Short mmCIF file of C-alpha atoms (C1' of nucleotides) in Angstrom, two decimals:
data_model
loop_
_atom_site.label_atom_id
_atom_site.label_comp_id
_atom_site.label_asym_id
_atom_site.label_seq_id
_atom_site.Cartn_x
_atom_site.Cartn_y
_atom_site.Cartn_z
CA MET S 1 -0.01 -0.04 -0.07
CA VAL S 2 1.16 3.44 -0.96
CA THR S 3 2.07 5.46 2.40
CA VAL S 4 0.11 8.71 3.48
CA GLY S 5 1.66 11.83 2.11
CA SER S 6 3.15 10.39 -0.82
CA PRO S 7 4.16 13.21 -3.29
CA ARG S 8 2.83 13.78 -6.76
CA PRO S 9 5.01 14.26 -9.68
CA SER S 10 4.88 17.90 -11.15
CA PRO S 11 4.06 18.33 -14.58
CA ARG S 12 6.63 17.95 -17.42
CA PRO S 13 7.90 21.62 -18.67
CA THR S 14 7.03 22.21 -22.10
CA PRO S 15 10.01 22.41 -24.44
CA ARG S 16 10.91 25.69 -25.96
CA LYS S 17 9.36 26.68 -29.22
CA ARG S 18 12.22 26.41 -32.16
CA THR S 19 11.86 26.58 -35.90
CA PRO S 20 12.20 23.53 -37.93
CA ARG S 21 15.51 24.59 -39.03
CA ALA S 22 16.73 25.27 -35.70
CA ARG S 23 15.39 21.93 -34.45
CA GLU S 24 17.12 20.19 -37.58
CA ILE S 25 20.64 21.82 -36.59
CA ILE S 26 20.32 20.84 -32.99
CA ALA S 27 19.84 17.24 -34.10
CA THR S 28 22.80 17.00 -36.13
CA ALA S 29 24.70 18.90 -33.55
CA ARG S 30 23.45 16.18 -31.37
CA SER S 31 24.79 13.30 -33.25
CA LEU S 32 28.25 15.09 -33.95
CA LEU S 33 28.58 15.89 -30.10
CA GLU S 34 28.18 12.08 -29.74
CA ALA S 35 30.27 11.02 -32.29
CA LEU S 36 33.30 13.53 -31.68
CA GLY S 37 32.90 14.83 -28.17
CA ARG S 38 32.13 18.24 -26.68
CA ASP S 39 35.53 19.67 -27.95
CA GLY S 40 34.98 17.74 -31.60
CA LEU S 41 31.59 19.66 -31.94
CA THR S 42 32.91 23.01 -33.24
CA MET S 43 30.55 25.45 -35.29
CA ARG S 44 32.31 24.64 -38.66
CA ARG S 45 32.01 21.08 -38.56
CA LEU S 46 28.62 21.62 -37.65
CA GLY S 47 28.27 23.72 -40.83
CA ASP S 48 29.69 21.01 -42.71
CA GLY S 49 27.35 18.51 -41.68
CA LEU S 50 24.58 20.66 -42.79
CA GLY S 51 25.86 21.55 -46.06
CA ILE S 52 26.16 25.32 -44.88
CA ARG S 53 29.02 27.54 -43.58
CA ALA S 54 29.44 28.24 -39.72
CA ALA S 55 28.53 31.96 -39.92
CA SER S 56 25.12 30.88 -41.31
CA LEU S 57 24.45 28.91 -38.08
CA TYR S 58 24.15 32.38 -36.45
CA LYS S 59 21.02 32.95 -38.28
CA HIS S 60 19.14 30.29 -36.19
CA LEU S 61 21.01 30.13 -33.03
CA ASP S 62 22.81 32.63 -30.68
CA GLY S 63 25.91 31.05 -30.68
CA ARG S 64 27.54 27.86 -29.35
CA ALA S 65 26.58 28.57 -25.74
CA ASP S 66 22.75 28.76 -27.09
CA LEU S 67 23.29 25.70 -28.96
CA GLU S 68 24.64 23.83 -25.83
CA VAL S 69 21.90 24.83 -23.65
CA ALA S 70 19.17 23.60 -26.31
CA LEU S 71 21.15 20.22 -26.48
CA ALA S 72 21.26 19.96 -22.31
CA GLU S 73 17.44 20.81 -22.60
CA THR S 74 16.75 17.81 -25.10
CA GLY S 75 18.95 15.59 -22.42
CA LEU S 76 17.46 16.64 -19.17
CA ASP S 77 14.19 16.03 -20.90
CA GLU S 78 14.95 12.63 -21.83
CA MET S 79 16.36 11.94 -18.41
CA GLY S 80 13.42 13.37 -16.79
CA VAL S 81 10.85 11.46 -18.61
CA ALA S 82 12.91 7.84 -18.23
CA LEU S 83 13.14 8.76 -14.28
CA HIS S 84 9.60 9.43 -13.81
CA ALA S 85 8.65 6.29 -15.86
CA ALA S 86 10.75 4.21 -13.62
CA VAL S 87 9.62 5.29 -10.06
CA ALA S 88 5.84 5.23 -11.66
CA ARG S 89 6.51 1.74 -12.88
CA SER S 90 8.13 0.28 -9.73
CA PRO S 91 6.53 2.25 -6.30
CA GLU S 92 7.48 -0.78 -4.33
CA ASP S 93 11.19 -0.80 -5.09
CA PRO S 94 12.08 2.66 -6.36
CA VAL S 95 15.71 3.13 -5.63
CA PRO S 96 17.08 0.56 -8.01
CA ALA S 97 14.58 1.70 -10.27
CA VAL S 98 15.40 5.21 -10.50
CA LEU S 99 19.29 4.36 -10.30
CA GLY S 100 18.94 1.84 -13.30
CA ALA S 101 16.93 4.29 -15.31
CA TYR S 102 19.37 6.90 -14.58
CA ARG S 103 22.70 4.69 -15.53
CA ALA S 104 20.68 3.80 -18.66
CA THR S 105 20.05 7.00 -20.00
CA GLY S 106 23.45 8.10 -19.18
CA LEU S 107 25.27 4.91 -20.91
CA ALA S 108 23.04 5.62 -23.91
CA HIS S 109 24.27 8.93 -24.76
CA PRO S 110 27.45 9.61 -22.51
CA GLU S 111 28.23 12.86 -24.24
CA LEU S 112 25.22 14.43 -23.94
CA TYR S 113 25.27 13.57 -20.35
CA ARG S 114 28.72 14.82 -19.78
CA LEU S 115 27.63 18.01 -21.42
CA VAL S 116 24.51 18.31 -19.11
CA THR S 117 26.53 17.88 -15.98
CA ALA S 118 29.93 19.74 -17.40
CA GLY S 119 29.75 22.91 -14.83
CA SER S 120 31.28 25.07 -17.29
CA PHE S 121 28.29 25.88 -19.58
CA PRO S 122 25.52 28.34 -18.81
CA ARG S 123 23.11 26.50 -16.36
CA ALA S 124 21.27 29.64 -15.88
CA ARG S 125 19.94 29.94 -19.07
CA LEU S 126 18.65 26.45 -18.84
CA LEU S 127 14.37 26.37 -19.07
CA PRO S 128 13.24 27.23 -15.49
CA GLY S 129 12.17 24.23 -13.63
CA LEU S 130 13.51 21.89 -15.91
CA GLU S 131 16.43 20.31 -14.22
CA ALA S 132 14.52 20.39 -10.93
CA TRP S 133 11.68 18.33 -12.83
CA ALA S 134 14.26 15.74 -14.00
CA GLY S 135 15.84 15.41 -10.66
CA GLU S 136 12.31 15.21 -8.75
CA PRO S 137 12.08 11.24 -9.07
CA PHE S 138 14.87 11.07 -6.57
CA PHE S 139 12.83 12.56 -4.28
CA LEU S 140 9.69 10.90 -5.38
CA ALA S 141 11.73 7.57 -4.51
CA VAL S 142 12.90 8.48 -0.96
CA HIS S 143 10.29 10.97 0.29
CA GLU S 144 12.83 12.80 2.12
CA PRO S 145 14.53 16.00 0.38
CA TYR S 146 18.13 15.71 1.48
CA LEU S 147 18.26 11.89 1.36
CA ALA S 148 16.90 12.62 -2.38
CA GLN S 149 19.84 15.13 -2.89
CA ALA S 150 22.41 12.72 -1.59
CA LEU S 151 20.80 9.92 -3.70
CA TRP S 152 21.00 12.15 -6.71
CA SER S 153 24.79 12.98 -6.02
CA PHE S 154 25.39 9.33 -5.45
CA ALA S 155 23.89 8.90 -8.82
CA HIS S 156 25.60 11.27 -10.74
CA GLY S 157 29.13 10.60 -9.31
CA THR S 158 28.81 7.07 -9.93
CA MET S 159 27.89 7.56 -13.66
CA ILE S 160 30.56 10.05 -14.41
CA LEU S 161 33.16 7.87 -12.96
CA GLU S 162 31.76 4.80 -15.02
CA LEU S 163 31.90 7.13 -18.01
CA ASP S 164 35.23 8.44 -17.52
CA ARG S 165 36.23 4.74 -16.63
CA ARG S 166 37.94 6.01 -13.47
CA PHE S 167 36.85 2.94 -11.44
CA LEU S 168 39.94 0.84 -10.57
CA ASP S 169 41.00 -1.53 -13.34
CA GLY S 170 39.15 -4.66 -13.40
CA SER S 171 36.56 -3.62 -11.22
CA ASP S 172 32.66 -3.69 -11.69
CA PRO S 173 30.68 -0.50 -11.98
CA ASP S 174 27.65 -2.91 -11.60
CA ARG S 175 28.74 -3.56 -7.98
CA ALA S 176 29.28 -0.03 -6.99
CA TRP S 177 25.74 0.96 -8.09
CA ARG S 178 24.37 -2.12 -6.29
CA ALA S 179 26.08 -1.43 -2.86
CA GLY S 180 24.86 2.20 -3.33
CA ALA S 181 21.37 1.28 -4.32
CA ALA S 182 21.36 -1.12 -1.04
CA ALA S 183 22.95 1.68 1.03
CA PHE S 184 20.35 4.16 0.16
CA ASP S 185 17.35 1.89 -0.03
CA ALA S 186 18.04 1.03 3.56
CA ALA S 187 18.06 4.74 4.77
CA ARG S 188 14.93 4.93 2.72
CA VAL S 189 13.07 2.46 5.00
CA ALA S 190 14.83 3.32 7.95
CA GLY S 191 13.63 7.20 7.31
CA ARG S 192 9.88 5.77 6.49
CA ASP S 193 9.80 3.71 9.77
CA THR S 194 10.90 6.68 11.89
CA ALA S 195 8.34 8.75 10.20
CA HIS S 196 5.87 6.42 11.11
CA ARG S 197 6.92 6.17 14.67
CA ALA S 198 7.06 9.96 15.08
CA ARG S 199 3.54 10.44 13.63
CA ALA S 200 2.41 7.91 16.17
CA SER S 201 3.73 9.55 19.19
CA ARG S 202 3.03 13.19 17.57
CA GLN S 203 6.41 14.02 17.57
CA PRO S 204 8.14 15.97 14.52
CA PRO S 205 11.18 13.99 12.91
CA GLU S 206 13.52 16.68 13.04
CA ALA S 207 14.16 16.08 16.65
CA ARG S 208 15.37 12.67 16.08
CA GLU S 209 18.30 13.68 14.18
CA THR S 210 21.45 12.38 14.64
CA ALA S 211 24.19 14.75 15.66
CA GLY S 212 27.07 13.63 13.04
CA GLY S 213 29.72 16.12 12.36
CA MET X 18 39.11 -1.83 19.18
CA VAL X 19 40.22 -2.15 15.69
CA THR X 20 38.58 -5.17 13.75
CA VAL X 21 40.67 -8.02 12.61
CA GLY X 22 41.91 -7.73 9.03
CA SER X 23 42.03 -3.75 9.11
CA PRO X 24 43.69 -3.02 5.81
CA ARG X 25 47.07 -0.91 6.17
CA PRO X 26 47.40 2.12 3.86
CA SER X 27 49.61 2.15 0.96
CA PRO X 28 52.66 4.53 0.67
CA ARG X 29 52.19 7.68 -0.68
CA PRO X 30 53.34 7.74 -4.30
CA THR X 31 56.52 10.01 -4.93
CA PRO X 32 56.07 13.10 -6.60
CA ARG X 33 57.62 13.53 -10.17
CA LYS X 34 60.66 15.06 -10.31
CA ARG X 35 60.59 18.78 -12.02
CA THR X 36 63.32 21.38 -12.26
CA PRO X 37 62.57 24.35 -10.40
CA ARG X 38 61.62 26.88 -13.04
CA ALA X 39 58.63 24.17 -14.09
CA ARG X 40 57.50 24.38 -10.31
CA GLU X 41 57.61 28.01 -10.42
CA ILE X 42 55.49 27.62 -13.59
CA ILE X 43 53.10 25.13 -12.19
CA ALA X 44 52.79 27.23 -9.15
CA THR X 45 51.59 30.47 -10.99
CA ALA X 46 49.66 28.26 -13.12
CA ARG X 47 47.63 27.11 -10.34
CA SER X 48 46.86 30.43 -8.90
CA LEU X 49 45.79 31.26 -12.08
CA LEU X 50 43.50 28.60 -12.54
CA GLU X 51 41.89 29.34 -9.27
CA ALA X 52 41.54 32.65 -10.29
CA LEU X 53 40.23 32.49 -13.90
CA GLY X 54 38.92 28.93 -14.02
CA ARG X 55 40.11 26.22 -16.51
CA ASP X 56 39.39 28.05 -19.70
CA GLY X 57 40.72 31.16 -18.51
CA LEU X 58 44.11 29.59 -17.89
CA THR X 59 45.69 30.33 -21.43
CA MET X 60 49.25 29.74 -22.32
CA ARG X 61 49.61 33.47 -22.95
CA ARG X 62 48.15 34.52 -19.89
CA LEU X 63 50.37 32.05 -18.09
CA GLY X 64 53.19 33.63 -19.82
CA ASP X 65 52.18 36.93 -18.99
CA GLY X 66 52.06 35.85 -15.18
CA LEU X 67 55.67 34.94 -15.30
CA GLY X 68 56.70 37.72 -17.65
CA ILE X 69 57.46 35.56 -20.59
CA ARG X 70 56.05 34.73 -23.91
CA ALA X 71 54.01 31.79 -24.40
CA ALA X 72 56.28 29.77 -26.45
CA SER X 73 58.82 30.00 -23.94
CA LEU X 74 56.71 27.94 -21.68
CA TYR X 75 57.47 25.21 -23.89
CA LYS X 76 61.21 24.88 -22.92
CA HIS X 77 59.87 23.77 -19.63
CA LEU X 78 56.61 22.11 -20.24
CA ASP X 79 55.40 19.37 -22.98
CA GLY X 80 52.18 21.62 -23.62
CA ARG X 81 49.31 22.37 -21.84
CA ALA X 82 48.21 19.07 -21.32
CA ASP X 83 51.22 18.34 -19.77
CA LEU X 84 50.75 21.33 -17.41
CA GLU X 85 47.39 20.16 -16.29
CA VAL X 86 48.50 16.88 -15.93
CA ALA X 87 51.03 18.50 -13.28
CA LEU X 88 48.35 20.63 -11.83
CA ALA X 89 45.82 17.39 -11.03
CA GLU X 90 49.05 15.62 -9.82
CA THR X 91 49.14 18.10 -7.07
CA GLY X 92 45.67 18.36 -6.51
CA LEU X 93 45.28 14.49 -5.99
CA ASP X 94 48.46 14.35 -3.75
CA GLU X 95 47.14 17.08 -1.35
CA MET X 96 43.22 15.45 -1.50
CA GLY X 97 45.14 12.01 -0.67
CA VAL X 98 47.15 13.61 2.23
CA ALA X 99 43.99 14.99 3.75
CA LEU X 100 41.95 11.86 3.32
CA HIS X 101 44.56 9.66 4.60
CA ALA X 102 45.14 11.89 7.60
CA ALA X 103 41.06 12.10 8.30
CA VAL X 104 40.81 8.28 8.42
CA ALA X 105 43.78 7.74 10.57
CA ARG X 106 42.64 10.41 12.81
CA SER X 107 39.12 9.01 13.75
CA PRO X 108 39.09 5.12 13.09
CA GLU X 109 36.03 5.00 14.85
CA ASP X 110 33.86 6.90 12.71
CA PRO X 111 35.61 6.84 9.58
CA VAL X 112 32.77 7.69 6.95
CA PRO X 113 31.99 11.31 7.83
CA ALA X 114 35.77 11.75 8.72
CA VAL X 115 36.66 11.16 4.98
CA LEU X 116 33.62 12.99 3.50
CA GLY X 117 34.67 16.10 5.65
CA ALA X 118 37.93 16.11 4.46
CA TYR X 119 37.00 15.49 0.75
CA ARG X 120 34.55 18.34 0.88
CA ALA X 121 36.83 20.50 2.79
CA THR X 122 39.97 20.24 0.30
CA GLY X 123 37.52 20.45 -2.26
CA LEU X 124 35.78 23.65 -1.68
CA ALA X 125 39.48 25.02 -0.63
CA HIS X 126 40.47 24.54 -4.32
CA PRO X 127 37.18 24.43 -6.72
CA GLU X 128 38.86 24.87 -9.79
CA LEU X 129 41.54 22.32 -9.26
CA TYR X 130 39.00 19.80 -8.16
CA ARG X 131 36.93 20.37 -11.20
CA LEU X 132 40.13 20.11 -13.30
CA VAL X 133 41.07 16.40 -11.69
CA THR X 134 37.85 15.48 -12.23
CA ALA X 135 37.22 16.96 -15.60
CA GLY X 136 36.91 13.69 -17.77
CA SER X 137 38.64 15.57 -20.54
CA PHE X 138 41.96 15.11 -19.82
CA PRO X 139 44.68 13.04 -20.29
CA ARG X 140 44.21 10.89 -17.13
CA ALA X 141 46.24 7.84 -18.49
CA ARG X 142 49.49 10.38 -17.93
CA LEU X 143 49.06 10.67 -14.69
CA LEU X 144 51.45 9.47 -12.25
CA PRO X 145 50.87 5.58 -11.84
CA GLY X 146 48.94 4.66 -8.99
CA LEU X 147 48.37 8.32 -7.35
CA GLU X 148 44.93 8.49 -8.17
CA ALA X 149 44.50 4.93 -6.81
CA TRP X 150 46.23 5.92 -3.79
CA ALA X 151 43.93 9.24 -3.22
CA GLY X 152 41.12 7.31 -3.44
CA GLU X 153 42.22 4.50 -0.86
CA PRO X 154 40.85 6.33 2.31
CA PHE X 155 37.30 5.32 1.25
CA PHE X 156 38.48 1.46 1.35
CA LEU X 157 40.25 2.06 4.61
CA ALA X 158 36.83 3.68 5.93
CA VAL X 159 34.59 1.00 4.88
CA HIS X 160 36.60 -2.15 4.49
CA GLU X 161 34.39 -3.48 1.24
CA PRO X 162 35.82 -2.34 -2.06
CA TYR X 163 32.45 -1.95 -3.77
CA LEU X 164 30.82 0.07 -0.91
CA ALA X 165 34.10 2.00 -0.98
CA GLN X 166 33.46 2.78 -4.56
CA ALA X 167 29.92 3.63 -3.76
CA LEU X 168 30.95 6.08 -1.09
CA TRP X 169 33.46 7.62 -3.29
CA SER X 170 31.05 8.28 -6.15
CA PHE X 171 28.88 9.85 -3.61
CA ALA X 172 31.64 11.97 -2.19
CA HIS X 173 32.52 13.01 -5.77
CA GLY X 174 28.86 13.58 -7.01
CA THR X 175 27.92 15.55 -3.98
CA MET X 176 31.16 17.68 -4.36
CA ILE X 177 30.69 18.74 -8.06
CA LEU X 178 26.91 19.53 -7.35
CA GLU X 179 27.77 21.56 -4.58
CA LEU X 180 30.59 23.36 -6.44
CA ASP X 181 28.39 24.11 -9.58
CA ARG X 182 25.67 25.11 -7.34
CA ARG X 183 23.20 22.64 -8.58
CA PHE X 184 21.41 21.74 -5.78
CA LEU X 185 17.84 23.49 -5.22
CA ASP X 186 17.39 27.00 -4.61
CA GLY X 187 17.66 27.30 -0.71
CA SER X 188 18.54 23.99 0.29
CA ASP X 189 21.67 23.08 2.39
CA PRO X 190 24.31 21.31 0.83
CA ASP X 191 25.46 20.42 4.65
CA ARG X 192 22.41 18.24 5.12
CA ALA X 193 22.74 16.24 1.70
CA TRP X 194 26.38 15.36 3.10
CA ARG X 195 24.91 14.30 6.37
CA ALA X 196 22.00 12.39 4.78
CA GLY X 197 24.64 10.35 2.54
CA ALA X 198 27.18 10.02 5.51
CA ALA X 199 24.46 8.13 7.61
CA ALA X 200 23.31 6.22 5.01
CA PHE X 201 26.85 4.93 4.16
CA ASP X 202 27.91 4.62 7.82
CA ALA X 203 24.75 2.32 8.42
CA ALA X 204 25.82 0.50 5.46
CA ARG X 205 29.52 0.11 6.87
CA VAL X 206 28.32 -1.12 10.34
CA ALA X 207 25.99 -3.46 8.59
CA GLY X 208 28.54 -4.84 6.52
CA ARG X 209 30.91 -5.44 9.49
CA ASP X 210 28.15 -7.15 11.47
CA THR X 211 27.45 -9.60 8.59
CA ALA X 212 31.20 -10.26 8.28
CA HIS X 213 31.47 -10.97 11.70
CA ARG X 214 28.56 -13.33 11.77
CA ALA X 215 29.79 -14.92 8.44
CA ARG X 216 33.31 -15.56 10.11
CA ALA X 217 31.46 -17.08 13.18
CA SER X 218 29.29 -19.63 10.94
CA ARG X 219 32.31 -20.08 8.46
CA GLN X 220 30.35 -18.78 5.65
CA PRO X 221 31.73 -16.27 2.86
CA PRO X 222 29.55 -12.91 3.06
CA GLU X 223 29.13 -13.05 -0.84
CA ALA X 224 26.48 -15.75 -0.31
CA ARG X 225 24.14 -13.42 1.52
CA GLU X 226 24.21 -10.92 -1.15
CA THR X 227 21.12 -9.29 -2.27
CA ALA X 228 19.65 -9.92 -5.73
CA GLY X 229 18.45 -6.43 -6.89
CA GLY X 230 18.28 -5.59 -10.29
"C1'" DG F 1 2.32 41.78 -62.29
"C1'" DA F 2 5.47 45.05 -59.56
"C1'" DG F 3 7.88 46.53 -55.65
"C1'" DG F 4 9.58 45.84 -51.33
"C1'" DC F 5 10.74 42.49 -47.06
"C1'" DT F 6 13.05 39.08 -45.23
"C1'" DA F 7 14.67 34.49 -44.29
"C1'" DG F 8 18.78 32.48 -45.12
"C1'" DG F 9 22.73 31.70 -47.34
"C1'" DC F 10 27.92 33.52 -48.43
"C1'" DT F 11 32.80 35.80 -47.86
"C1'" DA F 12 36.08 38.46 -45.50
"C1'" DA F 13 37.56 39.51 -41.39
"C1'" DC F 14 38.95 39.66 -35.98
"C1'" DA F 15 40.65 38.20 -31.82
"C1'" DC F 16 41.90 34.45 -29.45
"C1'" DT F 17 43.73 29.66 -28.74
"C1'" DG F 18 47.77 25.94 -28.71
"C1'" DT F 19 51.90 24.86 -31.19
"C1'" DT F 20 56.25 24.90 -33.80
"C1'" DA F 21 60.39 26.47 -35.97
"C1'" DG F 22 64.32 29.27 -35.94
"C1'" DC F 23 67.21 32.63 -34.13
"C1'" DC F 24 70.04 34.79 -30.19
"C1'" DG F 25 72.39 36.00 -26.10
"C1'" DC F 26 74.14 34.49 -21.61
"C1'" DT F 27 76.37 31.22 -18.65
"C1'" DC F 28 79.07 27.61 -17.25
"C1'" DA F 29 82.19 23.65 -17.91
"C1'" DG F 30 86.48 21.95 -19.90
"C1'" DC A 23 89.37 30.88 -24.46
"C1'" DT A 24 85.69 28.30 -26.58
"C1'" DG A 25 81.75 25.58 -27.13
"C1'" DA A 26 77.29 23.68 -25.63
"C1'" DG A 27 72.95 24.42 -24.08
"C1'" DC A 28 69.71 26.74 -21.32
"C1'" DG A 29 66.23 29.93 -21.82
"C1'" DG A 30 64.22 33.64 -23.84
"C1'" DC A 31 62.56 35.75 -28.37
"C1'" DT A 32 59.73 36.82 -32.79
"C1'" DA A 33 57.23 35.05 -36.61
"C1'" DA A 34 53.97 32.07 -38.24
"C1'" DC A 35 50.19 28.58 -38.71
"C1'" DA A 36 46.12 26.26 -38.31
"C1'" DG A 37 42.15 26.20 -35.84
"C1'" DT A 38 38.40 28.56 -32.56
"C1'" DG A 39 33.99 31.47 -31.72
"C1'" DT A 40 32.04 35.24 -33.78
"C1'" DT A 41 30.33 39.89 -36.50
"C1'" DA A 42 29.78 42.73 -40.28
"C1'" DG A 43 28.17 43.41 -44.73
"C1'" DC A 44 26.72 41.21 -49.12
"C1'" DC A 45 23.19 38.84 -52.12
"C1'" DT A 46 19.55 36.34 -53.77
"C1'" DA A 47 15.11 33.74 -53.80
"C1'" DG A 48 10.62 33.67 -52.30
"C1'" DC A 49 6.39 35.61 -50.46
"C1'" DC A 50 3.33 39.64 -49.41
"C1'" DT A 51 1.34 43.72 -50.57
"C1'" DC A 52 -0.35 46.92 -53.15
#
DNA sequence: GAGGCTAGGCTAACACTGTTAGCCGCTCAG
DNA sequence: CTGAGCGGCTAACAGTGTTAGCCTAGCCTC
């Protein structure tokens, strides 16, 4: 049975309106990105891919930063769709579900994933609310905002380490994912139980917080 | 009391030998990196900072990639020193200790941290064993390789999200760190207990693993 | 149908990037 | 005293994002 106060998913932000030609450009930019990496995706090469000179791209986009924002928005949108579907599909075991979906979409488009999470790009220009919506399933999975952020952090950290092949030689990323999933699932269950007990004794759960440094 | 089979820390890899002038260049490169960010650190600007033309830098370094590797090595070395010291200092509560040390050194040199973990740079050129040594304290903290990798992933993910200010507005990164620390510490204790029980009943712990997808 | 507007291409150019080739003076070892 | 080489220099090249200005084809209005 679903617990009391189970939060509802927010509506998916509507994608930005773009001209057909702009969408065409973004599509080929995406395939170039995945093929050549972020540095390999240059304006001149993108022009080549479209049979156009680089300068002409500026009739459709505000520049490279704008292009990257557009790419990131498609990536975040797809990630959000996948994660929301995952938690909706298995509400009784949501932690492995979100993590599995997160990992799958990251592995499916590594360069796009890297771009979205790059830190160097103009995140402020992103469609407002999009990134929050895409990350919401972590909250829907564990029902506690800071445990959700910690889970999100774990997912991102593991994903990027796997993509960059930074795990030790011969070690299986799968087992790191599973170890983290187990830890966070235990925390989720523990949190749910203390919330129940707290509700029963009319005491807010904050009062039971540990003191940890 | 320390548990049986507590692993010993590996020796710190000795830093690469470099000429005094090269060390000087790396030092000013580091301050420029922190001031201007990775993109802002150009060869010409680095030359300016030393009263030298950019081309002259090539008398001391093999190029920008080499410079970045050198910077990353100092960063990894400092990180390793801090983490090893942290676990050594508090062996009874190692998880918050490593996490705290990780976070502190990341916050102290954000651009250097970003560089080390950037994924675009020639990680293969790093001093062999350095990165593994720097990450070893995570293993020393939880005594299980895959839980250690998960913990490392969590640390990196949280750090980079905090540096990039990707947590939701108004939310306190501190609480995300604490939530994750609690989850992983619980997992560590649970793992230690099952290991004890397994040792008592002469059964390897792998047999008790969950099936999670 | 004629005239004007504009979308969407083009070339040329600018400032900047990392990097290499080749030159030259100073210092120091033999 | 002389040669070597360290460590600077200038000039140049290919590649980057980006802007200015030109031009043409098609459409809309009168």
